[in-house]
GROMACS .gro file of C-alpha atoms in nm:
model
   64
    1UNK     CA    1  20.375  18.456  27.907
    2UNK     CA    2  20.148  18.756  27.907
    3UNK     CA    3  20.114  18.958  27.583
    4UNK     CA    4  19.933  19.291  27.571
    5UNK     CA    5  19.621  19.302  27.362
    6UNK     CA    6  19.447  19.588  27.186
    7UNK     CA    7  19.265  19.724  27.495
    8UNK     CA    8  19.588  19.734  27.698
    9UNK     CA    9  19.775  19.911  27.417
   10UNK     CA   10  19.497  20.170  27.383
   11UNK     CA   11  19.510  20.238  27.760
   12UNK     CA   12  19.886  20.287  27.743
   13UNK     CA   13  19.856  20.521  27.445
   14UNK     CA   14  19.591  20.731  27.620
   15UNK     CA   15  19.808  20.757  27.932
   16UNK     CA   16  20.107  20.865  27.724
   17UNK     CA   17  19.893  21.125  27.548
   18UNK     CA   18  19.768  21.262  27.881
   19UNK     CA   19  20.118  21.264  28.027
   20UNK     CA   20  20.305  21.437  27.743
   21UNK     CA   21  20.040  21.607  27.532
   22UNK     CA   22  20.005  21.594  27.153
   23UNK     CA   23  20.272  21.858  27.079
   24UNK     CA   24  20.542  21.686  27.282
   25UNK     CA   25  20.459  21.344  27.134
   26UNK     CA   26  20.509  21.469  26.778
   27UNK     CA   27  20.840  21.625  26.879
   28UNK     CA   28  20.958  21.303  27.042
   29UNK     CA   29  20.850  21.100  26.737
   30UNK     CA   30  21.036  21.337  26.504
   31UNK     CA   31  21.353  21.315  26.712
   32UNK     CA   32  21.325  20.938  26.723
   33UNK     CA   33  21.284  20.922  26.345
   34UNK     CA   34  21.586  21.146  26.280
   35UNK     CA   35  21.790  20.938  26.522
   36UNK     CA   36  21.702  20.615  26.343
   37UNK     CA   37  21.781  20.779  26.007
   38UNK     CA   38  22.123  20.891  26.132
   39UNK     CA   39  22.192  20.544  26.270
   40UNK     CA   40  22.110  20.382  25.935
   41UNK     CA   41  22.330  20.630  25.748
   42UNK     CA   42  22.610  20.551  25.988
   43UNK     CA   43  22.570  20.181  25.921
   44UNK     CA   44  22.573  20.236  25.544
   45UNK     CA   45  22.895  20.443  25.567
   46UNK     CA   46  23.060  20.176  25.779
   47UNK     CA   47  22.963  19.889  25.547
   48UNK     CA   48  23.049  20.058  25.216
   49UNK     CA   49  23.423  20.075  25.142
   50UNK     CA   50  23.561  20.420  25.103
   51UNK     CA   51  23.632  20.531  24.749
   52UNK     CA   52  24.003  20.576  24.685
   53UNK     CA   53  24.117  20.934  24.648
   54UNK     CA   54  24.171  21.044  24.289
   55UNK     CA   55  24.543  21.043  24.228
   56UNK     CA   56  24.704  21.169  23.913
   57UNK     CA   57  24.884  20.912  23.708
   58UNK     CA   58  25.253  20.974  23.769
   59UNK     CA   59  25.358  20.806  23.441
   60UNK     CA   60  25.209  21.081  23.221
   61UNK     CA   61  25.382  21.415  23.221
   62UNK     CA   62  25.175  21.714  23.336
   63UNK     CA   63  25.035  21.925  23.051
   64UNK     CA   64  25.172  22.276  23.028
   0.00000   0.00000   0.00000
């Protein structure tokens, strides 16, 4: 199976730079990073059990 080496990767990177330009590449990379960050936060929220809501103890009378 063919695997790209360093020269092939450099050619691809130069072509991407020419196609999009440096400003657009940084914007795409920033959006990709924020998307990955949001995905990880979503996974953490799903895995961690929700904390139970604070309920007042009904056995103690309310202070007046």
